[in-house]
Amino acid sequence: MEERRRKILQELEEKGKVRVNELSAELGCSEVTIRNDIKCMERAGLLIRTHGGALKIEETPQKKYSAESIYRNTDKKKAIAARAYECVDDRDTIIIDDTSTGFYLALHIKQHAEKRIAVVTNSLLVGNELAGLDHVELYMVGGPVGGHLAATMGDEAVADISRFHVDKAFIGVHGINFDVGITSTASPQVQVKQAIMKASDKVIVLADSSKFGGGYLSVICPLRDIYQIITDEEVDEEYSERAEREQIPLIIA
């Protein structure tokens, strides 16, 4: 058992993530055994368990940013970011907006140089993490800076975003309401997200399980306009079942 778990940790160190089915084949044991190993290793603080596998524990970013939302639910956001990265193909062009889960996607991209990506962002935090990387071609959206997570917004940002066309956009939301769509709390964020959607072939929402249900002030778009929603495994069964009934593509990280 110890040797098996040591090999799991070695795979995580080399690859950053592992899949249960691959480990089962490689180590010659059942998937149930691997899942039990991963559960025990998670309790010991050795890895982050995800749907179908596990992630390497990366160091939490130093508190060089003042936005406290970055440091809440970090394990969930890292798992969602890792799953989102799987949606990115080599040579893709993508947009990442100014959300805390988008920030963790940027960190994941920073730590994995196997794909060359062009990234457009209005987030100063995302731009700061991706600037100067050989495998990232970075484009910053212009405009006045504001908001909790320091990003460009307003008419200038919306106009700047409209100049781009990308393969995929990764956006965060205030909430997901199955009756009305994806929601926000403020008009400037709605305008920017709607501009991002127009500039993208596919829009992927990154939302931890706390984002489902609840009230809203503004609706960004109906759920039918979203290509995919990626969330964590703690999402309420009520929402996952409804997503399945209504054929809403909900991916569990």
PDB file of C-alpha atoms in Angstrom:
ATOM      1  CA  MET A   1       0.000   0.000   0.000  1.00  0.00           C
ATOM      2  CA  GLU A   2       2.774   2.439   0.939  1.00  0.00           C
ATOM      3  CA  GLU A   3       4.610   1.732  -2.297  1.00  0.00           C
ATOM      4  CA  ARG A   4       1.411   2.250  -4.299  1.00  0.00           C
ATOM      5  CA  ARG A   5       0.709   5.586  -2.628  1.00  0.00           C
ATOM      6  CA  ARG A   6       4.300   6.656  -3.091  1.00  0.00           C
ATOM      7  CA  LYS A   7       3.903   6.025  -6.806  1.00  0.00           C
ATOM      8  CA  ILE A   8       0.677   8.042  -6.857  1.00  0.00           C
ATOM      9  CA  LEU A   9       2.513  10.979  -5.290  1.00  0.00           C
ATOM     10  CA  GLN A  10       5.350  10.565  -7.784  1.00  0.00           C
ATOM     11  CA  GLU A  11       2.878  10.706 -10.681  1.00  0.00           C
ATOM     12  CA  LEU A  12       1.310  13.844  -9.181  1.00  0.00           C
ATOM     13  CA  GLU A  13       4.695  15.498  -8.804  1.00  0.00           C
ATOM     14  CA  GLU A  14       5.526  14.811 -12.453  1.00  0.00           C
ATOM     15  CA  LYS A  15       2.143  15.489 -14.060  1.00  0.00           C
ATOM     16  CA  GLY A  16       0.242  17.711 -11.626  1.00  0.00           C
ATOM     17  CA  LYS A  17      -2.862  15.498 -11.883  1.00  0.00           C
ATOM     18  CA  VAL A  18      -3.775  11.805 -12.081  1.00  0.00           C
ATOM     19  CA  ARG A  19      -6.815   9.796 -13.189  1.00  0.00           C
ATOM     20  CA  VAL A  20      -8.174   6.799 -11.286  1.00  0.00           C
ATOM     21  CA  ASN A  21      -8.571   4.604 -14.381  1.00  0.00           C
ATOM     22  CA  GLU A  22      -5.016   5.300 -15.552  1.00  0.00           C
ATOM     23  CA  LEU A  23      -3.533   4.585 -12.116  1.00  0.00           C
ATOM     24  CA  SER A  24      -5.544   1.366 -11.884  1.00  0.00           C
ATOM     25  CA  ALA A  25      -4.108   0.105 -15.172  1.00  0.00           C
ATOM     26  CA  GLU A  26      -0.580   1.265 -14.397  1.00  0.00           C
ATOM     27  CA  LEU A  27      -0.428  -0.131 -10.859  1.00  0.00           C
ATOM     28  CA  GLY A  28      -2.376  -3.312 -11.535  1.00  0.00           C
ATOM     29  CA  CYS A  29      -5.123  -2.860  -8.958  1.00  0.00           C
ATOM     30  CA  SER A  30      -8.828  -2.044  -8.935  1.00  0.00           C
ATOM     31  CA  GLU A  31     -10.242   1.444  -9.341  1.00  0.00           C
ATOM     32  CA  VAL A  32     -11.914   1.021  -5.936  1.00  0.00           C
ATOM     33  CA  THR A  33      -8.482   0.525  -4.356  1.00  0.00           C
ATOM     34  CA  ILE A  34      -7.136   3.650  -6.044  1.00  0.00           C
ATOM     35  CA  ARG A  35     -10.155   5.699  -4.942  1.00  0.00           C
ATOM     36  CA  ASN A  36      -9.658   4.541  -1.351  1.00  0.00           C
ATOM     37  CA  ASP A  37      -5.983   5.471  -1.554  1.00  0.00           C
ATOM     38  CA  ILE A  38      -6.872   8.931  -2.847  1.00  0.00           C
ATOM     39  CA  LYS A  39      -9.453   9.465  -0.096  1.00  0.00           C
ATOM     40  CA  CYS A  40      -6.945   8.531   2.599  1.00  0.00           C
ATOM     41  CA  MET A  41      -4.230  10.670   1.022  1.00  0.00           C
ATOM     42  CA  GLU A  42      -6.595  13.642   0.839  1.00  0.00           C
ATOM     43  CA  ARG A  43      -7.373  13.297   4.559  1.00  0.00           C
ATOM     44  CA  ALA A  44      -3.615  13.298   5.181  1.00  0.00           C
ATOM     45  CA  GLY A  45      -3.280  16.531   3.202  1.00  0.00           C
ATOM     46  CA  LEU A  46      -1.189  14.950   0.437  1.00  0.00           C
ATOM     47  CA  LEU A  47      -3.392  15.767  -2.568  1.00  0.00           C
ATOM     48  CA  ILE A  48      -6.684  17.275  -3.719  1.00  0.00           C
ATOM     49  CA  ARG A  49      -9.330  14.702  -4.663  1.00  0.00           C
ATOM     50  CA  THR A  50     -11.345  15.467  -7.804  1.00  0.00           C
ATOM     51  CA  HIS A  51     -14.050  13.709  -9.800  1.00  0.00           C
ATOM     52  CA  GLY A  52     -12.226  10.756 -11.338  1.00  0.00           C
ATOM     53  CA  GLY A  53      -8.771  11.555 -10.017  1.00  0.00           C
ATOM     54  CA  ALA A  54      -6.618  13.882  -7.962  1.00  0.00           C
ATOM     55  CA  LEU A  55      -4.571  17.072  -8.185  1.00  0.00           C
ATOM     56  CA  LYS A  56      -1.201  17.983  -6.803  1.00  0.00           C
ATOM     57  CA  ILE A  57      -1.396  20.460  -3.944  1.00  0.00           C
ATOM     58  CA  GLU A  58       0.141  23.691  -5.145  1.00  0.00           C
ATOM     59  CA  GLU A  59       1.189  26.339  -2.717  1.00  0.00           C
ATOM     60  CA  THR A  60      -1.552  28.881  -2.032  1.00  0.00           C
ATOM     61  CA  PRO A  61      -0.480  32.158  -3.639  1.00  0.00           C
ATOM     62  CA  GLN A  62       1.086  34.551  -1.200  1.00  0.00           C
ATOM     63  CA  LYS A  63      -1.278  37.268  -0.118  1.00  0.00           C
ATOM     64  CA  LYS A  64       0.129  39.803  -2.522  1.00  0.00           C
ATOM     65  CA  TYR A  65      -3.431  40.676  -3.562  1.00  0.00           C
ATOM     66  CA  SER A  66      -5.929  42.337  -1.251  1.00  0.00           C
ATOM     67  CA  ALA A  67      -9.055  40.629  -2.631  1.00  0.00           C
ATOM     68  CA  GLU A  68     -10.078  38.107   0.014  1.00  0.00           C
ATOM     69  CA  SER A  69     -12.287  36.147  -2.418  1.00  0.00           C
ATOM     70  CA  ILE A  70      -9.114  34.730  -3.964  1.00  0.00           C
ATOM     71  CA  TYR A  71      -8.318  32.905  -0.735  1.00  0.00           C
ATOM     72  CA  ARG A  72     -11.772  31.373  -0.154  1.00  0.00           C
ATOM     73  CA  ASN A  73     -12.640  27.838  -1.358  1.00  0.00           C
ATOM     74  CA  THR A  74      -9.182  27.546  -2.904  1.00  0.00           C
ATOM     75  CA  ASP A  75      -9.215  23.753  -3.280  1.00  0.00           C
ATOM     76  CA  LYS A  76     -12.527  23.889  -5.154  1.00  0.00           C
ATOM     77  CA  LYS A  77     -11.309  26.676  -7.399  1.00  0.00           C
ATOM     78  CA  LYS A  78      -8.061  24.848  -8.155  1.00  0.00           C
ATOM     79  CA  ALA A  79      -9.981  21.704  -9.105  1.00  0.00           C
ATOM     80  CA  ILE A  80     -12.308  23.701 -11.374  1.00  0.00           C
ATOM     81  CA  ALA A  81      -9.317  25.485 -12.933  1.00  0.00           C
ATOM     82  CA  ALA A  82      -7.558  22.189 -13.630  1.00  0.00           C
ATOM     83  CA  ARG A  83     -10.680  20.808 -15.309  1.00  0.00           C
ATOM     84  CA  ALA A  84     -11.072  24.021 -17.318  1.00  0.00           C
ATOM     85  CA  TYR A  85      -7.479  23.690 -18.520  1.00  0.00           C
ATOM     86  CA  GLU A  86      -8.406  20.312 -20.031  1.00  0.00           C
ATOM     87  CA  CYS A  87     -10.859  22.199 -22.287  1.00  0.00           C
ATOM     88  CA  VAL A  88      -8.028  24.301 -23.708  1.00  0.00           C
ATOM     89  CA  ASP A  89      -6.287  22.993 -26.813  1.00  0.00           C
ATOM     90  CA  ASP A  90      -2.772  23.797 -27.902  1.00  0.00           C
ATOM     91  CA  ARG A  91      -2.736  27.071 -29.898  1.00  0.00           C
ATOM     92  CA  ASP A  92      -6.167  28.091 -28.597  1.00  0.00           C
ATOM     93  CA  THR A  93      -7.133  31.709 -28.145  1.00  0.00           C
ATOM     94  CA  ILE A  94      -9.051  32.288 -24.911  1.00  0.00           C
ATOM     95  CA  ILE A  95     -10.476  35.044 -22.719  1.00  0.00           C
ATOM     96  CA  ILE A  96     -10.258  34.906 -18.925  1.00  0.00           C
ATOM     97  CA  ASP A  97     -12.347  37.462 -17.051  1.00  0.00           C
ATOM     98  CA  ASP A  98     -11.841  39.126 -13.669  1.00  0.00           C
ATOM     99  CA  THR A  99     -12.978  36.429 -11.246  1.00  0.00           C
ATOM    100  CA  SER A 100     -11.201  34.484  -8.525  1.00  0.00           C
ATOM    101  CA  THR A 101     -11.681  31.124 -10.275  1.00  0.00           C
ATOM    102  CA  GLY A 102     -10.356  32.673 -13.476  1.00  0.00           C
ATOM    103  CA  PHE A 103      -7.326  33.759 -11.462  1.00  0.00           C
ATOM    104  CA  TYR A 104      -6.683  30.109 -10.543  1.00  0.00           C
ATOM    105  CA  LEU A 105      -7.030  29.108 -14.193  1.00  0.00           C
ATOM    106  CA  ALA A 106      -4.306  31.658 -14.940  1.00  0.00           C
ATOM    107  CA  LEU A 107      -2.115  30.135 -12.221  1.00  0.00           C
ATOM    108  CA  HIS A 108      -2.696  26.668 -13.697  1.00  0.00           C
ATOM    109  CA  ILE A 109      -1.727  27.915 -17.158  1.00  0.00           C
ATOM    110  CA  LYS A 110       1.364  29.514 -15.637  1.00  0.00           C
ATOM    111  CA  GLN A 111       2.393  26.212 -14.050  1.00  0.00           C
ATOM    112  CA  HIS A 112       1.789  24.097 -17.189  1.00  0.00           C
ATOM    113  CA  ALA A 113       3.784  25.077 -20.241  1.00  0.00           C
ATOM    114  CA  GLU A 114       2.771  22.110 -22.407  1.00  0.00           C
ATOM    115  CA  LYS A 115       0.229  24.183 -24.355  1.00  0.00           C
ATOM    116  CA  ARG A 116       0.909  27.438 -26.155  1.00  0.00           C
ATOM    117  CA  ILE A 117      -2.059  29.758 -25.637  1.00  0.00           C
ATOM    118  CA  ALA A 118      -3.082  33.308 -26.549  1.00  0.00           C
ATOM    119  CA  VAL A 119      -4.895  34.869 -23.581  1.00  0.00           C
ATOM    120  CA  VAL A 120      -7.049  38.016 -23.597  1.00  0.00           C
ATOM    121  CA  THR A 121      -8.000  39.390 -20.182  1.00  0.00           C
ATOM    122  CA  ASN A 122      -9.382  42.460 -18.480  1.00  0.00           C
ATOM    123  CA  SER A 123      -8.036  41.243 -15.119  1.00  0.00           C
ATOM    124  CA  LEU A 124      -4.901  42.931 -13.810  1.00  0.00           C
ATOM    125  CA  LEU A 125      -4.311  39.948 -11.525  1.00  0.00           C
ATOM    126  CA  VAL A 126      -4.488  37.459 -14.399  1.00  0.00           C
ATOM    127  CA  GLY A 127      -2.271  39.689 -16.523  1.00  0.00           C
ATOM    128  CA  ASN A 128       0.279  39.959 -13.734  1.00  0.00           C
ATOM    129  CA  GLU A 129       0.537  36.163 -13.425  1.00  0.00           C
ATOM    130  CA  LEU A 130       0.773  35.476 -17.181  1.00  0.00           C
ATOM    131  CA  ALA A 131       3.018  38.330 -18.285  1.00  0.00           C
ATOM    132  CA  GLY A 132       6.415  37.307 -19.639  1.00  0.00           C
ATOM    133  CA  LEU A 133       5.701  33.582 -20.047  1.00  0.00           C
ATOM    134  CA  ASP A 134       7.117  31.937 -23.162  1.00  0.00           C
ATOM    135  CA  HIS A 135       4.039  29.755 -23.697  1.00  0.00           C
ATOM    136  CA  VAL A 136       1.480  32.565 -23.291  1.00  0.00           C
ATOM    137  CA  GLU A 137       0.766  35.367 -25.752  1.00  0.00           C
ATOM    138  CA  LEU A 138      -0.944  37.938 -23.536  1.00  0.00           C
ATOM    139  CA  TYR A 139      -3.335  40.727 -24.557  1.00  0.00           C
ATOM    140  CA  MET A 140      -4.639  43.190 -21.972  1.00  0.00           C
ATOM    141  CA  VAL A 141      -8.030  44.852 -22.399  1.00  0.00           C
ATOM    142  CA  GLY A 142      -7.844  48.620 -21.951  1.00  0.00           C
ATOM    143  CA  GLY A 143     -10.071  50.972 -20.000  1.00  0.00           C
ATOM    144  CA  PRO A 144     -10.467  52.431 -16.513  1.00  0.00           C
ATOM    145  CA  VAL A 145      -9.617  50.091 -13.638  1.00  0.00           C
ATOM    146  CA  GLY A 146     -12.057  49.286 -10.861  1.00  0.00           C
ATOM    147  CA  GLY A 147     -13.856  46.486  -9.081  1.00  0.00           C
ATOM    148  CA  HIS A 148     -13.038  44.151  -6.218  1.00  0.00           C
ATOM    149  CA  LEU A 149     -10.496  42.194  -8.269  1.00  0.00           C
ATOM    150  CA  ALA A 150      -8.865  45.123 -10.118  1.00  0.00           C
ATOM    151  CA  ALA A 151      -9.941  44.940 -13.746  1.00  0.00           C
ATOM    152  CA  THR A 152     -10.661  47.196 -16.678  1.00  0.00           C
ATOM    153  CA  MET A 153     -14.332  47.900 -17.259  1.00  0.00           C
ATOM    154  CA  GLY A 154     -16.777  50.403 -18.718  1.00  0.00           C
ATOM    155  CA  ASP A 155     -17.359  51.461 -22.311  1.00  0.00           C
ATOM    156  CA  GLU A 156     -13.655  51.459 -23.222  1.00  0.00           C
ATOM    157  CA  ALA A 157     -13.203  47.872 -22.046  1.00  0.00           C
ATOM    158  CA  VAL A 158     -16.350  46.739 -23.864  1.00  0.00           C
ATOM    159  CA  ALA A 159     -15.172  48.413 -27.088  1.00  0.00           C
ATOM    160  CA  ASP A 160     -11.699  46.883 -26.716  1.00  0.00           C
ATOM    161  CA  ILE A 161     -13.082  43.383 -26.184  1.00  0.00           C
ATOM    162  CA  SER A 162     -15.175  43.711 -29.357  1.00  0.00           C
ATOM    163  CA  ARG A 163     -11.929  43.874 -31.384  1.00  0.00           C
ATOM    164  CA  PHE A 164     -11.088  40.293 -30.471  1.00  0.00           C
ATOM    165  CA  HIS A 165     -12.387  36.926 -31.577  1.00  0.00           C
ATOM    166  CA  VAL A 166     -11.391  33.878 -29.506  1.00  0.00           C
ATOM    167  CA  ASP A 167     -12.048  30.148 -29.427  1.00  0.00           C
ATOM    168  CA  LYS A 168     -13.193  29.973 -25.809  1.00  0.00           C
ATOM    169  CA  ALA A 169     -14.063  32.286 -22.948  1.00  0.00           C
ATOM    170  CA  PHE A 170     -13.834  31.343 -19.279  1.00  0.00           C
ATOM    171  CA  ILE A 171     -16.033  33.526 -17.105  1.00  0.00           C
ATOM    172  CA  GLY A 172     -17.139  33.569 -13.495  1.00  0.00           C
ATOM    173  CA  VAL A 173     -20.587  34.563 -12.302  1.00  0.00           C
ATOM    174  CA  HIS A 174     -22.320  35.781  -9.170  1.00  0.00           C
ATOM    175  CA  GLY A 175     -24.861  32.977  -9.424  1.00  0.00           C
ATOM    176  CA  ILE A 176     -26.511  30.280 -11.518  1.00  0.00           C
ATOM    177  CA  ASN A 177     -30.296  30.371 -11.449  1.00  0.00           C
ATOM    178  CA  PHE A 178     -31.936  27.631 -13.507  1.00  0.00           C
ATOM    179  CA  ASP A 179     -35.059  29.732 -13.992  1.00  0.00           C
ATOM    180  CA  VAL A 180     -33.371  32.838 -15.428  1.00  0.00           C
ATOM    181  CA  GLY A 181     -29.760  32.027 -16.340  1.00  0.00           C
ATOM    182  CA  ILE A 182     -26.356  33.167 -15.128  1.00  0.00           C
ATOM    183  CA  THR A 183     -26.458  36.263 -12.959  1.00  0.00           C
ATOM    184  CA  SER A 184     -24.399  39.177 -11.721  1.00  0.00           C
ATOM    185  CA  THR A 185     -24.716  41.933  -9.126  1.00  0.00           C
ATOM    186  CA  ALA A 186     -23.543  45.013 -11.024  1.00  0.00           C
ATOM    187  CA  SER A 187     -24.111  46.559 -14.450  1.00  0.00           C
ATOM    188  CA  PRO A 188     -20.419  47.123 -15.430  1.00  0.00           C
ATOM    189  CA  GLN A 189     -19.636  43.428 -14.933  1.00  0.00           C
ATOM    190  CA  VAL A 190     -22.702  42.422 -16.962  1.00  0.00           C
ATOM    191  CA  GLN A 191     -21.655  44.603 -19.886  1.00  0.00           C
ATOM    192  CA  VAL A 192     -18.116  43.211 -19.900  1.00  0.00           C
ATOM    193  CA  LYS A 193     -19.284  39.594 -19.692  1.00  0.00           C
ATOM    194  CA  GLN A 194     -21.813  40.102 -22.489  1.00  0.00           C
ATOM    195  CA  ALA A 195     -19.064  41.622 -24.652  1.00  0.00           C
ATOM    196  CA  ILE A 196     -16.839  38.617 -23.886  1.00  0.00           C
ATOM    197  CA  MET A 197     -19.630  36.262 -24.935  1.00  0.00           C
ATOM    198  CA  LYS A 198     -20.015  38.027 -28.288  1.00  0.00           C
ATOM    199  CA  ALA A 199     -16.272  37.734 -28.896  1.00  0.00           C
ATOM    200  CA  SER A 200     -16.127  33.980 -28.175  1.00  0.00           C
ATOM    201  CA  ASP A 201     -17.108  30.830 -30.041  1.00  0.00           C
ATOM    202  CA  LYS A 202     -17.702  28.938 -26.785  1.00  0.00           C
ATOM    203  CA  VAL A 203     -18.417  30.329 -23.316  1.00  0.00           C
ATOM    204  CA  ILE A 204     -17.494  28.168 -20.328  1.00  0.00           C
ATOM    205  CA  VAL A 205     -18.704  29.217 -16.882  1.00  0.00           C
ATOM    206  CA  LEU A 206     -16.432  28.481 -13.906  1.00  0.00           C
ATOM    207  CA  ALA A 207     -18.553  28.368 -10.762  1.00  0.00           C
ATOM    208  CA  ASP A 208     -17.965  26.634  -7.448  1.00  0.00           C
ATOM    209  CA  SER A 209     -20.908  24.880  -5.805  1.00  0.00           C
ATOM    210  CA  SER A 210     -21.798  27.895  -3.653  1.00  0.00           C
ATOM    211  CA  LYS A 211     -22.879  29.802  -6.776  1.00  0.00           C
ATOM    212  CA  PHE A 212     -26.010  27.740  -7.450  1.00  0.00           C
ATOM    213  CA  GLY A 213     -29.414  29.123  -6.473  1.00  0.00           C
ATOM    214  CA  GLY A 214     -30.049  32.335  -4.560  1.00  0.00           C
ATOM    215  CA  GLY A 215     -31.202  35.763  -5.666  1.00  0.00           C
ATOM    216  CA  TYR A 216     -29.861  38.097  -8.317  1.00  0.00           C
ATOM    217  CA  LEU A 217     -29.865  41.687  -9.507  1.00  0.00           C
ATOM    218  CA  SER A 218     -28.908  41.308 -13.159  1.00  0.00           C
ATOM    219  CA  VAL A 219     -29.102  38.481 -15.697  1.00  0.00           C
ATOM    220  CA  ILE A 220     -26.130  38.052 -18.010  1.00  0.00           C
ATOM    221  CA  CYS A 221     -27.735  35.494 -20.318  1.00  0.00           C
ATOM    222  CA  PRO A 222     -29.969  32.409 -20.312  1.00  0.00           C
ATOM    223  CA  LEU A 223     -28.297  29.051 -19.698  1.00  0.00           C
ATOM    224  CA  ARG A 224     -28.897  27.985 -23.312  1.00  0.00           C
ATOM    225  CA  ASP A 225     -26.235  30.509 -24.402  1.00  0.00           C
ATOM    226  CA  ILE A 226     -23.547  28.751 -22.328  1.00  0.00           C
ATOM    227  CA  TYR A 227     -21.441  25.965 -23.821  1.00  0.00           C
ATOM    228  CA  GLN A 228     -20.531  24.389 -20.499  1.00  0.00           C
ATOM    229  CA  ILE A 229     -20.561  24.931 -16.734  1.00  0.00           C
ATOM    230  CA  ILE A 230     -17.692  23.546 -14.635  1.00  0.00           C
ATOM    231  CA  THR A 231     -18.242  23.199 -10.900  1.00  0.00           C
ATOM    232  CA  ASP A 232     -16.925  21.152  -7.958  1.00  0.00           C
ATOM    233  CA  GLU A 233     -18.166  17.833  -6.617  1.00  0.00           C
ATOM    234  CA  GLU A 234     -20.035  19.434  -3.701  1.00  0.00           C
ATOM    235  CA  VAL A 235     -22.737  20.828  -5.973  1.00  0.00           C
ATOM    236  CA  ASP A 236     -26.170  19.942  -4.604  1.00  0.00           C
ATOM    237  CA  GLU A 237     -27.703  16.860  -6.210  1.00  0.00           C
ATOM    238  CA  GLU A 238     -30.845  18.898  -6.902  1.00  0.00           C
ATOM    239  CA  TYR A 239     -28.910  21.101  -9.320  1.00  0.00           C
ATOM    240  CA  SER A 240     -26.985  18.312 -11.028  1.00  0.00           C
ATOM    241  CA  GLU A 241     -30.222  16.381 -11.587  1.00  0.00           C
ATOM    242  CA  ARG A 242     -31.981  19.431 -12.963  1.00  0.00           C
ATOM    243  CA  ALA A 243     -29.051  20.142 -15.268  1.00  0.00           C
ATOM    244  CA  GLU A 244     -29.303  16.600 -16.595  1.00  0.00           C
ATOM    245  CA  ARG A 245     -33.081  16.868 -17.100  1.00  0.00           C
ATOM    246  CA  GLU A 246     -32.764  20.164 -18.939  1.00  0.00           C
ATOM    247  CA  GLN A 247     -29.704  19.022 -20.916  1.00  0.00           C
ATOM    248  CA  ILE A 248     -27.482  21.724 -19.457  1.00  0.00           C
ATOM    249  CA  PRO A 249     -23.844  20.621 -19.814  1.00  0.00           C
ATOM    250  CA  LEU A 250     -22.669  20.567 -16.176  1.00  0.00           C
ATOM    251  CA  ILE A 251     -19.154  19.196 -15.638  1.00  0.00           C
ATOM    252  CA  ILE A 252     -18.011  18.094 -12.174  1.00  0.00           C
ATOM    253  CA  ALA A 253     -14.317  18.760 -11.549  1.00  0.00           C
TER     254      ALA A 253
END
